[in-house]
PDB file of C-alpha atoms and ligand atoms in Angstrom:
ATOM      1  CA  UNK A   1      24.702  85.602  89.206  1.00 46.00           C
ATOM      2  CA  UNK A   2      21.388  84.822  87.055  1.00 46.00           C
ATOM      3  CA  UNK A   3      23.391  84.831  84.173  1.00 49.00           C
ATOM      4  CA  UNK A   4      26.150  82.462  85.879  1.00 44.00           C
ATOM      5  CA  UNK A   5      23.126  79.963  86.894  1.00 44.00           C
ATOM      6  CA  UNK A   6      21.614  79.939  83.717  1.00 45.00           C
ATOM      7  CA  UNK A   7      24.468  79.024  81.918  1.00 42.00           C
ATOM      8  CA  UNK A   8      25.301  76.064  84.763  1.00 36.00           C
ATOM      9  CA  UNK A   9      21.894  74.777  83.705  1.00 39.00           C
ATOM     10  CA  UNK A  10      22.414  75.159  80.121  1.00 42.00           C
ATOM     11  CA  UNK A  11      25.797  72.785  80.680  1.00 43.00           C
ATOM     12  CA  UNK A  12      24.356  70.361  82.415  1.00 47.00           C
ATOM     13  CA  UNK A  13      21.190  69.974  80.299  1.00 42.00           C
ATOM     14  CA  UNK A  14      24.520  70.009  77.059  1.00 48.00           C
ATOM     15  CA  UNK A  15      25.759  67.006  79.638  1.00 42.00           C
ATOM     16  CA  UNK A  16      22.549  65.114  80.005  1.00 46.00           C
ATOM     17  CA  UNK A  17      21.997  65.310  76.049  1.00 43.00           C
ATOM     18  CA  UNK A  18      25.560  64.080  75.294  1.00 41.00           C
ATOM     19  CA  UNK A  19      25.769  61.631  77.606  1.00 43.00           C
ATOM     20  CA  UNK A  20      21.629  59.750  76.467  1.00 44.00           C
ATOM     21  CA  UNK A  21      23.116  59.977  73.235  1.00 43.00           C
ATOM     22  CA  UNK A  22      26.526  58.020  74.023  1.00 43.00           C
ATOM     23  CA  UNK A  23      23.922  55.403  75.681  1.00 43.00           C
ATOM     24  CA  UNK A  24      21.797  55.432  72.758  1.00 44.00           C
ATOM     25  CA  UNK A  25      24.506  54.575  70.283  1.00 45.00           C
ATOM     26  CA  UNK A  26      26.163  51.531  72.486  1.00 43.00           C
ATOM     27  CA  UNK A  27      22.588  50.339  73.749  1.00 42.00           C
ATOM     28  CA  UNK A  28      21.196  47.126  72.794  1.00 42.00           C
ATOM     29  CA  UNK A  29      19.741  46.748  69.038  1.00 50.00           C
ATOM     30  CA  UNK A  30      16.678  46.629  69.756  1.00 50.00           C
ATOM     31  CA  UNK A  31      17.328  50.355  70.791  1.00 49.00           C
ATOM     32  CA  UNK A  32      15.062  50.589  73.401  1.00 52.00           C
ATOM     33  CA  UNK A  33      16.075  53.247  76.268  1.00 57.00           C
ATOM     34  CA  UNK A  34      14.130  55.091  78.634  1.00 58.00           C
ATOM     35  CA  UNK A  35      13.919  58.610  77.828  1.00 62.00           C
ATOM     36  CA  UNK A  36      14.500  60.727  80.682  1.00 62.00           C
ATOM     37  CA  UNK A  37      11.443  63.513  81.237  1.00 62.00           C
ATOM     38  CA  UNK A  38      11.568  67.041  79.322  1.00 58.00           C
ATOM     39  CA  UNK A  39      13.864  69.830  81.533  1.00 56.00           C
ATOM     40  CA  UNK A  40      11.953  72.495  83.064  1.00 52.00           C
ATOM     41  CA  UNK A  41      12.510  75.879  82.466  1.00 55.00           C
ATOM     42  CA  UNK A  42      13.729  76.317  85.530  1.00 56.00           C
ATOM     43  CA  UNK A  43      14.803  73.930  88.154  1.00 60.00           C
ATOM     44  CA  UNK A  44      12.357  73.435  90.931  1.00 71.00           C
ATOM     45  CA  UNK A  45      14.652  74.925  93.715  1.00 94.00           C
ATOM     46  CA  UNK A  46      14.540  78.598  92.429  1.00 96.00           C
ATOM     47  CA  UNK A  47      11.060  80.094  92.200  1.00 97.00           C
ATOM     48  CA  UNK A  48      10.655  83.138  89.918  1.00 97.00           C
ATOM     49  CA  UNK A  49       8.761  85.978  90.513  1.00 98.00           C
ATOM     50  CA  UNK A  50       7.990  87.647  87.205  1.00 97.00           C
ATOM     51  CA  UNK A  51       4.723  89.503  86.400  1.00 98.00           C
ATOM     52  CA  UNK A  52       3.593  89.710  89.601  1.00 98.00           C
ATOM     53  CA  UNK A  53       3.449  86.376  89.808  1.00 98.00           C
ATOM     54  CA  UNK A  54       5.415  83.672  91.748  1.00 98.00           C
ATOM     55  CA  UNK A  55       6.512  80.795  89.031  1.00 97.00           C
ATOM     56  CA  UNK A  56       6.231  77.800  89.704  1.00 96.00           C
ATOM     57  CA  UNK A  57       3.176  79.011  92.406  1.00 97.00           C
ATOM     58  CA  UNK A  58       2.804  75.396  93.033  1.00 96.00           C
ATOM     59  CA  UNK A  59       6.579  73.888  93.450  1.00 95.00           C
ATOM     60  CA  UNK A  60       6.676  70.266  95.387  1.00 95.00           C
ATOM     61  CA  UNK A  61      10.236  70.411  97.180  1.00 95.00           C
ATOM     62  CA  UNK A  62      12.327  67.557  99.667  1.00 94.00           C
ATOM     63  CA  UNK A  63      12.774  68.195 103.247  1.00 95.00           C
ATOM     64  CA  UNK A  64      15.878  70.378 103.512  1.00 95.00           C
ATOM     65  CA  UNK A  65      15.749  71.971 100.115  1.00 96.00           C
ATOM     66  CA  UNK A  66      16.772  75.489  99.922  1.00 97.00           C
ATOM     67  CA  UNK A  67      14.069  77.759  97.426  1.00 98.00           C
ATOM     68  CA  UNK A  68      16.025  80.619  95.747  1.00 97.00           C
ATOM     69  CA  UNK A  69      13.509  83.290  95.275  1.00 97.00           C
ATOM     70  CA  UNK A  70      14.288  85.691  92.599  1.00 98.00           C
ATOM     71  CA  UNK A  71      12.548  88.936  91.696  1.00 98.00           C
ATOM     72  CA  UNK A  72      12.962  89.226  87.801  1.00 98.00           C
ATOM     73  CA  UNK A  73      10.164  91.695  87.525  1.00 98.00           C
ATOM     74  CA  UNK A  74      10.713  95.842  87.790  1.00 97.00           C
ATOM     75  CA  UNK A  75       9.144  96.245  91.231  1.00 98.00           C
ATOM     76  CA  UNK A  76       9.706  94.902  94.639  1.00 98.00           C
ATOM     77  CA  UNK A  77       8.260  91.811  95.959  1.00 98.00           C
ATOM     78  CA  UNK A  78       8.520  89.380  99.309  1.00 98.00           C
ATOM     79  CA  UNK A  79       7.620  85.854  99.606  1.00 98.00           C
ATOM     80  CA  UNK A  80       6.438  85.853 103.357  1.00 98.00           C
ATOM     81  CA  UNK A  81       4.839  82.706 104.927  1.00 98.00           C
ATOM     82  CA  UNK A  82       1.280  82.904 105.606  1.00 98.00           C
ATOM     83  CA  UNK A  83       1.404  80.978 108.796  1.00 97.00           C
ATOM     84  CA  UNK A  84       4.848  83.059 109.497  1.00 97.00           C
ATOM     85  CA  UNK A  85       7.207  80.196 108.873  1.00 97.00           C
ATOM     86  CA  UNK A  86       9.304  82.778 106.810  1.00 98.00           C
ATOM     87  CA  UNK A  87       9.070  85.894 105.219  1.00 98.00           C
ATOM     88  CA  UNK A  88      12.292  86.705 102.985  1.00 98.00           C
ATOM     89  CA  UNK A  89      11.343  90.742 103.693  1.00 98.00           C
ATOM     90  CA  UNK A  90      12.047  93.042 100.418  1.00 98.00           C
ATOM     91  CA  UNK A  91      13.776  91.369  97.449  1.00 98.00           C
ATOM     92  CA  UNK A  92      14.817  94.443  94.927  1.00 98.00           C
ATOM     93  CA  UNK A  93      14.104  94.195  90.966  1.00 98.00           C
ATOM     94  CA  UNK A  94      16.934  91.437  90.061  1.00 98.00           C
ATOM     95  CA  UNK A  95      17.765  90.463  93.924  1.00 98.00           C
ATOM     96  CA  UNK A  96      17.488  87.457  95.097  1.00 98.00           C
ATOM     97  CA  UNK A  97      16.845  85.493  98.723  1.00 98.00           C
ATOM     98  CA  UNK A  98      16.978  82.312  99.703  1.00 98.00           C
ATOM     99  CA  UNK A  99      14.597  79.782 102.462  1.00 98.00           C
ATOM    100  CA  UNK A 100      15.711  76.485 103.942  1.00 97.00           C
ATOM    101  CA  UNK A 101      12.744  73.975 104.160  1.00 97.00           C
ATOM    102  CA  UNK A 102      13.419  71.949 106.932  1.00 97.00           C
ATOM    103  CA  UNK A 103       9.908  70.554 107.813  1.00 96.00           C
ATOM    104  CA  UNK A 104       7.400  68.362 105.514  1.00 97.00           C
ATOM    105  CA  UNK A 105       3.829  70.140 105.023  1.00 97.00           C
ATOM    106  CA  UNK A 106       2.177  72.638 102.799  1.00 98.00           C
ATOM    107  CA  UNK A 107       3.068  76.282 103.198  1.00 98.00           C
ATOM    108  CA  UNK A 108       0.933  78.932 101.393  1.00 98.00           C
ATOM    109  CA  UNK A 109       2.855  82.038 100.914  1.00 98.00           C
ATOM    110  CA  UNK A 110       2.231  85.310  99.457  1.00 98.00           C
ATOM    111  CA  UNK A 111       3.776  88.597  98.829  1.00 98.00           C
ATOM    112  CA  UNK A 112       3.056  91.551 101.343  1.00 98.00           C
ATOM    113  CA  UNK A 113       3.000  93.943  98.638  1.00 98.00           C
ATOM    114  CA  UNK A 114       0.786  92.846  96.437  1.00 98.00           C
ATOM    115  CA  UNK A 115      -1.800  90.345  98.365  1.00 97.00           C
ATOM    116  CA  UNK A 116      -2.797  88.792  95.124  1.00 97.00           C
ATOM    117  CA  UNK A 117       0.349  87.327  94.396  1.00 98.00           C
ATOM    118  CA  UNK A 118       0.231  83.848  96.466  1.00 98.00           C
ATOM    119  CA  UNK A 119       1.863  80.811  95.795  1.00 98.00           C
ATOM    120  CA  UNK A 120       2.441  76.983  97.588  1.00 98.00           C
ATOM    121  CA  UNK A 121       5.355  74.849  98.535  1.00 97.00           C
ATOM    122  CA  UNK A 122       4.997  71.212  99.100  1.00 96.00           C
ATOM    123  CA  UNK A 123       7.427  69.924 101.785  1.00 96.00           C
ATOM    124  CA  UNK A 124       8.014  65.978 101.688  1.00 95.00           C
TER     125      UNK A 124
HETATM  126 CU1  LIG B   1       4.833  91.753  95.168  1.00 83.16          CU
END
């Protein structure tokens, strides 16, 4: 599954650089374009947690966007809602869970765990 959407991102960044450079080559002679901003390494909707660490810890999301959380380090970890607005319970060493965001605000999170691991998702 990680593997699977890693490689969908790898096509679709392949996509993106095939497609600037087709615009690049039939674009005006003056050859100005506007270059589109660097990919991240990874897209905002999935949140890592590596290290003991949630990554992004800061991630700015739409209303309605489903977060992928997944646990790429060798222990256990949740991502539970401080004010309770979720808590994704026990995500195993290479599991994954998902959380709908379906109202704007900011929601600081942490794991139950391990209380230093915290993190914040911007709703808008
Ligand atoms: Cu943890």
């Amino acid at each position: 599954m990680k593997s699977l959407f890693a490689f969908i991102l790898l096509f679709a960044i392949g996509i993106g650089f095939i497609s600037s450079s087709g615009c690049k080559d039939s674009s005006s002679p003056n050859g100005s374009y506007s270059s589109s901003p660097l990919p991240q390494q990874n897209p905002p909707n999935t949140i890592l947690i590596k290290s003991f660490a949630f990554t992004p810890a800061l991630d700015t999301i739409s209303v309605g966007t489903t977060i992928t959380w997944t646990n790429q380090d060798g222990a256990a970890h949740t991502s539970t809602s401080n004010s309770g607005a979720w808590d994704t319970g026990s995500i195993a060493p290479g599991a994954s869970k998902t959380t709908v965001f379906n109202t704007a605000g900011t929601f600081l999170y942490h794991c139950t765990f391990h209380t230093s691991m915290t993190g914040t998702i911007v709703v808008k």
